[in-house]
Amino acid sequence: APVLISILLGASFSRYQVEDSVEHLLAPTHSLAKIERNLVDSLFPVNRSKHRLYSDLQTPGRYGRVIITSFRKANMLDQHHTDLILKLHSAVTRIQVQRPGFNYTFAHICILNNDKTCIVDDIVHVLEELKAARSSNRTNFAITYPITHLKDGREVYNGHQLGGVTVHSKDRVKSAEAIQLTYYLQAINSLNDMVAEKWESIFCDTVELFQKSNRKVKMYPFTSSSLKEDFQKTSRVSERYLITSLVLVVTLAILCCSMQDCVRSKPWLGLLGLLTVTLATLTAAGIINLTGGKYNSTFLGIPFVMLGHGLYGTFEMLSSWRKTREDQHVKERTAAVFADSMLSFSLTTAMYLVTFGIGASPFTNIEAARIFCCNSCIAIFFNYLYVLSFYGSSLVFTGYIENNYQHSIFCRKVPKPEVLQEKPAWYRFLLTARFSEDTDDSEETNTYESHLLVWFLKRYYCDWITNTYVKPFVVLFYLVYISFALMGYLQVSEGSDLSNIVATATRTIEYTTAQQKYFSNYSPVIGFYIYESIEYWNTSVQEDVLEYTKGFVRISWFESYLNYLRKLNISTGLPKKNFTDMLRNSFLKTPQFAHFSEDIIFSKKYNNEVDVVASRMFLVAKTMETKREELYDLLETLRKLSLTSKVKFIVFNPSFVYMDRYASSVGAPLQNSCISALFLLFFSAFLVADSLINVWLTLTVASVEFGVIGFMTLWKVELDCISVLCLIYGINYTIDNCAPLLSTFVLGKEFTRTKWVKNALEVHGVAILQSYLCYIVGLIPLAAVPSNLTRTLFRCLFLIALVTFFHCFAILPVILTFLPPSKKKRKEKKNPENREEIECVEMVDMDSTRVVDQITTV
């Protein structure tokens, strides 16, 4: 049934869809910046500010962008490079997009200026004037930074178009190491958007082809589609690495379940355990696909979530099978396995469902995290059902094979030892097995102790880790671990940079690196929007408005006009009607304010009175190399200022949508999951036999999570969507591995603490070690994937597995030997009157091949 269900649901992959909107996935769902964007769009529906700014002030839209620099840090304003850049500009404007019946050029799809010409960056005009000045041998032409003047008298901003600038006195540009050009496109309907998207693709090809013929310069193209394409590229570049990971896990899972005894070896169970996990993951993916869900690259982490949980559950069942008596019937052995292992597996599965279920709830403000948790919940639920049914049935089949003394791989009857003596050495090696009659009644050895991991733990490791001379070093090592974890924890940073979730060898990474290197002096243009009708003619209001923008590079005719009014000294006492009429007429008559009408919205009232409804100006902050952190602080500062200021205003830039409340949004799933996990542990404390189990479990989870957060920070992993999802998984992974170990120790009575520590390691250590080895081997190929997303995934998951393993096999075995709960050190003497009567019943199999003594207590 699990196989059929998985095949039916998995067939839906022939029509799976990929999520196109990165903003939908990674921007906070309930964001104040999105509300501000809607307000800005309603106030200023036409956004032609791009004619004088490097800006995406309201919506990013469609665009093509390129940074041109030199390998030798040459001056890009010299004659050779100026001609080269203008030649590139000419090639870009001649790009054609072929459609049935018409060829679209840049002139057909560009954003138009007021004079119906294409808006291009002012740096192009600067370069053209510079070229003309050189042609006429004029030496008085000067470029200033970050604001310069054109020959027509216009004042233009070039802070985001000239990079790596060296200046003389009075801000005159001496040289510039990089120049950035931007081409804005219209996307007003579906056809226009499709043509613009195709133009962007041809734009990148054109730039790359141009660079091949001019190898002395380096060009970094970037478009509005680059982030989406590079985000999904992670899935494509990961394919062969994931296949390698699967092969390695299959190989090691088979080896971990194998032993020299060909009857008791269980290689098929190792393979079938991995198949169980695969079927559950495929079923969940099919359900998500059929319900309208869309695939995205964050789903690459789900197989590893399933691998850690599913394989440990199957290995724990196999470990319980080794503890059963071989002279029992298969049904009794299977019942003992389920009674021994499925209770803990059920509780850990419930913990997964609760923690990831909280993450999949509407409380999660990041859509990518919510979808990931939802898919993980479905996969874990079906994995539990498939372990009960599919893997349980597989265990029964291998149990019958073992009882009939059949070969664990070839299912052939294993001959008696006397028959094997007549066979060749290689044949005897392949069919090596211990028969029950070979063991004397006086021997109490377990036939499964020949398994390498069982033998290693029982004979060597358990005695070594509980040795009196080893314990101080383990405690010292734990103190060092806590110290480094604390050092990293105090340096945790929020990762709202979108380049952290894309493949590495992509346009996004190359462009972002160049942009950060050459153009980090100034932040992106921030729109300062006043959305109320204020007394612009009042001097105090003018002072208030300019005071709020103090410390910024202000690039707006609005500010110029306020200064203009003050200089004319007409502000004081001027009636409102006369002021607004004069303001409106100035826009129509004064060439200086030709574009001013975009920054002021007028509204007519009765008696033809004109009122100013809203206005805006543009601000650019001076930033350093840590631009994103400074921009985030700037956003928070301006938000607080808008709440206390006399003038009602908002600030907006499209990048604010990703940064707005990012810290609280991305950390919310982890906080909610931790709270739900603690609540579940507290509630289950009344159900378990000893509440100390949950106390120790809570302390262990806290220690592991603290260490992982600290060490991932030291490993240069920021707190972003991917790392938070890994931390949620880390809670469950720790409980998965530590809960059975702690339960066995705490519930043990009599003997000493050391004795029960050894017993807990012997009972559960093999399953932990097997799942850990398979998990680590599966993670290793992930480290080689050329993607920042998988790099974060690998580092977080590797740290979770390593720190949990360190706690299971070192910290807990040592600390539990001298901390509560205490044990009775002597057995209580039994009353000689309470003797047990037994009867021996001879049991003969149907084929009369085996005779065993069944000992039953009466």
PDB file of N, CA, C and O in Angstrom, residues 95 198-212 221 223 507:
ATOM      1  N   ILE A  95      19.073  46.307 -29.248  1.00  0.00           N
ATOM      2  CA  ILE A  95      18.582  44.931 -29.020  1.00  0.00           C
ATOM      3  C   ILE A  95      17.163  44.798 -29.557  1.00  0.00           C
ATOM      4  O   ILE A  95      16.312  45.659 -29.322  1.00  0.00           O
ATOM      5  N   LYS A 198      11.994  38.734 -22.104  1.00  0.00           N
ATOM      6  CA  LYS A 198      12.859  38.237 -23.178  1.00  0.00           C
ATOM      7  C   LYS A 198      13.982  39.236 -23.461  1.00  0.00           C
ATOM      8  O   LYS A 198      15.128  38.841 -23.715  1.00  0.00           O
ATOM      9  N   TRP A 199      13.677  40.532 -23.404  1.00  0.00           N
ATOM     10  CA  TRP A 199      14.689  41.562 -23.623  1.00  0.00           C
ATOM     11  C   TRP A 199      15.790  41.463 -22.571  1.00  0.00           C
ATOM     12  O   TRP A 199      16.972  41.630 -22.883  1.00  0.00           O
ATOM     13  N   GLU A 200      15.402  41.194 -21.326  1.00  0.00           N
ATOM     14  CA  GLU A 200      16.388  41.055 -20.254  1.00  0.00           C
ATOM     15  C   GLU A 200      17.362  39.912 -20.536  1.00  0.00           C
ATOM     16  O   GLU A 200      18.571  40.037 -20.304  1.00  0.00           O
ATOM     17  N   SER A 201      16.833  38.808 -21.035  1.00  0.00           N
ATOM     18  CA  SER A 201      17.688  37.662 -21.352  1.00  0.00           C
ATOM     19  C   SER A 201      18.673  38.005 -22.467  1.00  0.00           C
ATOM     20  O   SER A 201      19.870  37.684 -22.378  1.00  0.00           O
ATOM     21  N   ILE A 202      18.168  38.668 -23.524  1.00  0.00           N
ATOM     22  CA  ILE A 202      19.044  39.065 -24.633  1.00  0.00           C
ATOM     23  C   ILE A 202      20.051  40.116 -24.167  1.00  0.00           C
ATOM     24  O   ILE A 202      21.198  40.149 -24.629  1.00  0.00           O
ATOM     25  N   PHE A 203      19.631  40.962 -23.227  1.00  0.00           N
ATOM     26  CA  PHE A 203      20.517  41.986 -22.674  1.00  0.00           C
ATOM     27  C   PHE A 203      21.747  41.346 -22.030  1.00  0.00           C
ATOM     28  O   PHE A 203      22.892  41.775 -22.272  1.00  0.00           O
ATOM     29  N   CYS A 204      21.534  40.311 -21.222  1.00  0.00           N
ATOM     30  CA  CYS A 204      22.665  39.624 -20.574  1.00  0.00           C
ATOM     31  C   CYS A 204      23.576  38.977 -21.616  1.00  0.00           C
ATOM     32  O   CYS A 204      24.811  39.043 -21.500  1.00  0.00           O
ATOM     33  N   ASP A 205      22.971  38.354 -22.626  1.00  0.00           N
ATOM     34  CA  ASP A 205      23.777  37.730 -23.685  1.00  0.00           C
ATOM     35  C   ASP A 205      24.577  38.785 -24.453  1.00  0.00           C
ATOM     36  O   ASP A 205      25.743  38.553 -24.809  1.00  0.00           O
ATOM     37  N   THR A 206      23.964  39.935 -24.693  1.00  0.00           N
ATOM     38  CA  THR A 206      24.647  41.010 -25.420  1.00  0.00           C
ATOM     39  C   THR A 206      25.842  41.525 -24.627  1.00  0.00           C
ATOM     40  O   THR A 206      26.935  41.745 -25.188  1.00  0.00           O
ATOM     41  N   VAL A 207      25.674  41.737 -23.332  1.00  0.00           N
ATOM     42  CA  VAL A 207      26.762  42.228 -22.486  1.00  0.00           C
ATOM     43  C   VAL A 207      27.901  41.209 -22.431  1.00  0.00           C
ATOM     44  O   VAL A 207      29.089  41.564 -22.542  1.00  0.00           O
ATOM     45  N   GLU A 208      27.555  39.930 -22.273  1.00  0.00           N
ATOM     46  CA  GLU A 208      28.593  38.900 -22.203  1.00  0.00           C
ATOM     47  C   GLU A 208      29.326  38.757 -23.535  1.00  0.00           C
ATOM     48  O   GLU A 208      30.548  38.541 -23.562  1.00  0.00           O
ATOM     49  N   LEU A 209      28.603  38.884 -24.640  1.00  0.00           N
ATOM     50  CA  LEU A 209      29.235  38.834 -25.951  1.00  0.00           C
ATOM     51  C   LEU A 209      30.136  40.043 -26.169  1.00  0.00           C
ATOM     52  O   LEU A 209      31.230  39.929 -26.736  1.00  0.00           O
ATOM     53  N   PHE A 210      29.721  41.208 -25.693  1.00  0.00           N
ATOM     54  CA  PHE A 210      30.515  42.429 -25.818  1.00  0.00           C
ATOM     55  C   PHE A 210      31.808  42.307 -25.024  1.00  0.00           C
ATOM     56  O   PHE A 210      32.856  42.806 -25.454  1.00  0.00           O
ATOM     57  N   GLN A 211      31.727  41.659 -23.862  1.00  0.00           N
ATOM     58  CA  GLN A 211      32.937  41.516 -23.048  1.00  0.00           C
ATOM     59  C   GLN A 211      33.948  40.580 -23.709  1.00  0.00           C
ATOM     60  O   GLN A 211      35.163  40.780 -23.581  1.00  0.00           O
ATOM     61  N   LYS A 212      33.472  39.559 -24.396  1.00  0.00           N
ATOM     62  CA  LYS A 212      34.387  38.633 -25.058  1.00  0.00           C
ATOM     63  C   LYS A 212      35.254  39.330 -26.095  1.00  0.00           C
ATOM     64  O   LYS A 212      36.395  38.926 -26.331  1.00  0.00           O
ATOM     65  N   PRO A 221      26.445  41.960 -15.653  1.00  0.00           N
ATOM     66  CA  PRO A 221      25.036  42.231 -15.975  1.00  0.00           C
ATOM     67  C   PRO A 221      24.109  41.711 -14.891  1.00  0.00           C
ATOM     68  O   PRO A 221      24.425  40.750 -14.179  1.00  0.00           O
ATOM     69  N   THR A 223      19.578  41.665 -14.051  1.00  0.00           N
ATOM     70  CA  THR A 223      18.223  42.051 -14.448  1.00  0.00           C
ATOM     71  C   THR A 223      17.254  41.778 -13.309  1.00  0.00           C
ATOM     72  O   THR A 223      17.617  41.192 -12.285  1.00  0.00           O
ATOM     73  N   ARG A 507      25.028  35.432 -11.774  1.00  0.00           N
ATOM     74  CA  ARG A 507      25.064  36.879 -11.991  1.00  0.00           C
ATOM     75  C   ARG A 507      24.743  37.642 -10.707  1.00  0.00           C
ATOM     76  O   ARG A 507      25.305  38.710 -10.463  1.00  0.00           O
TER      77      ARG A 507
END
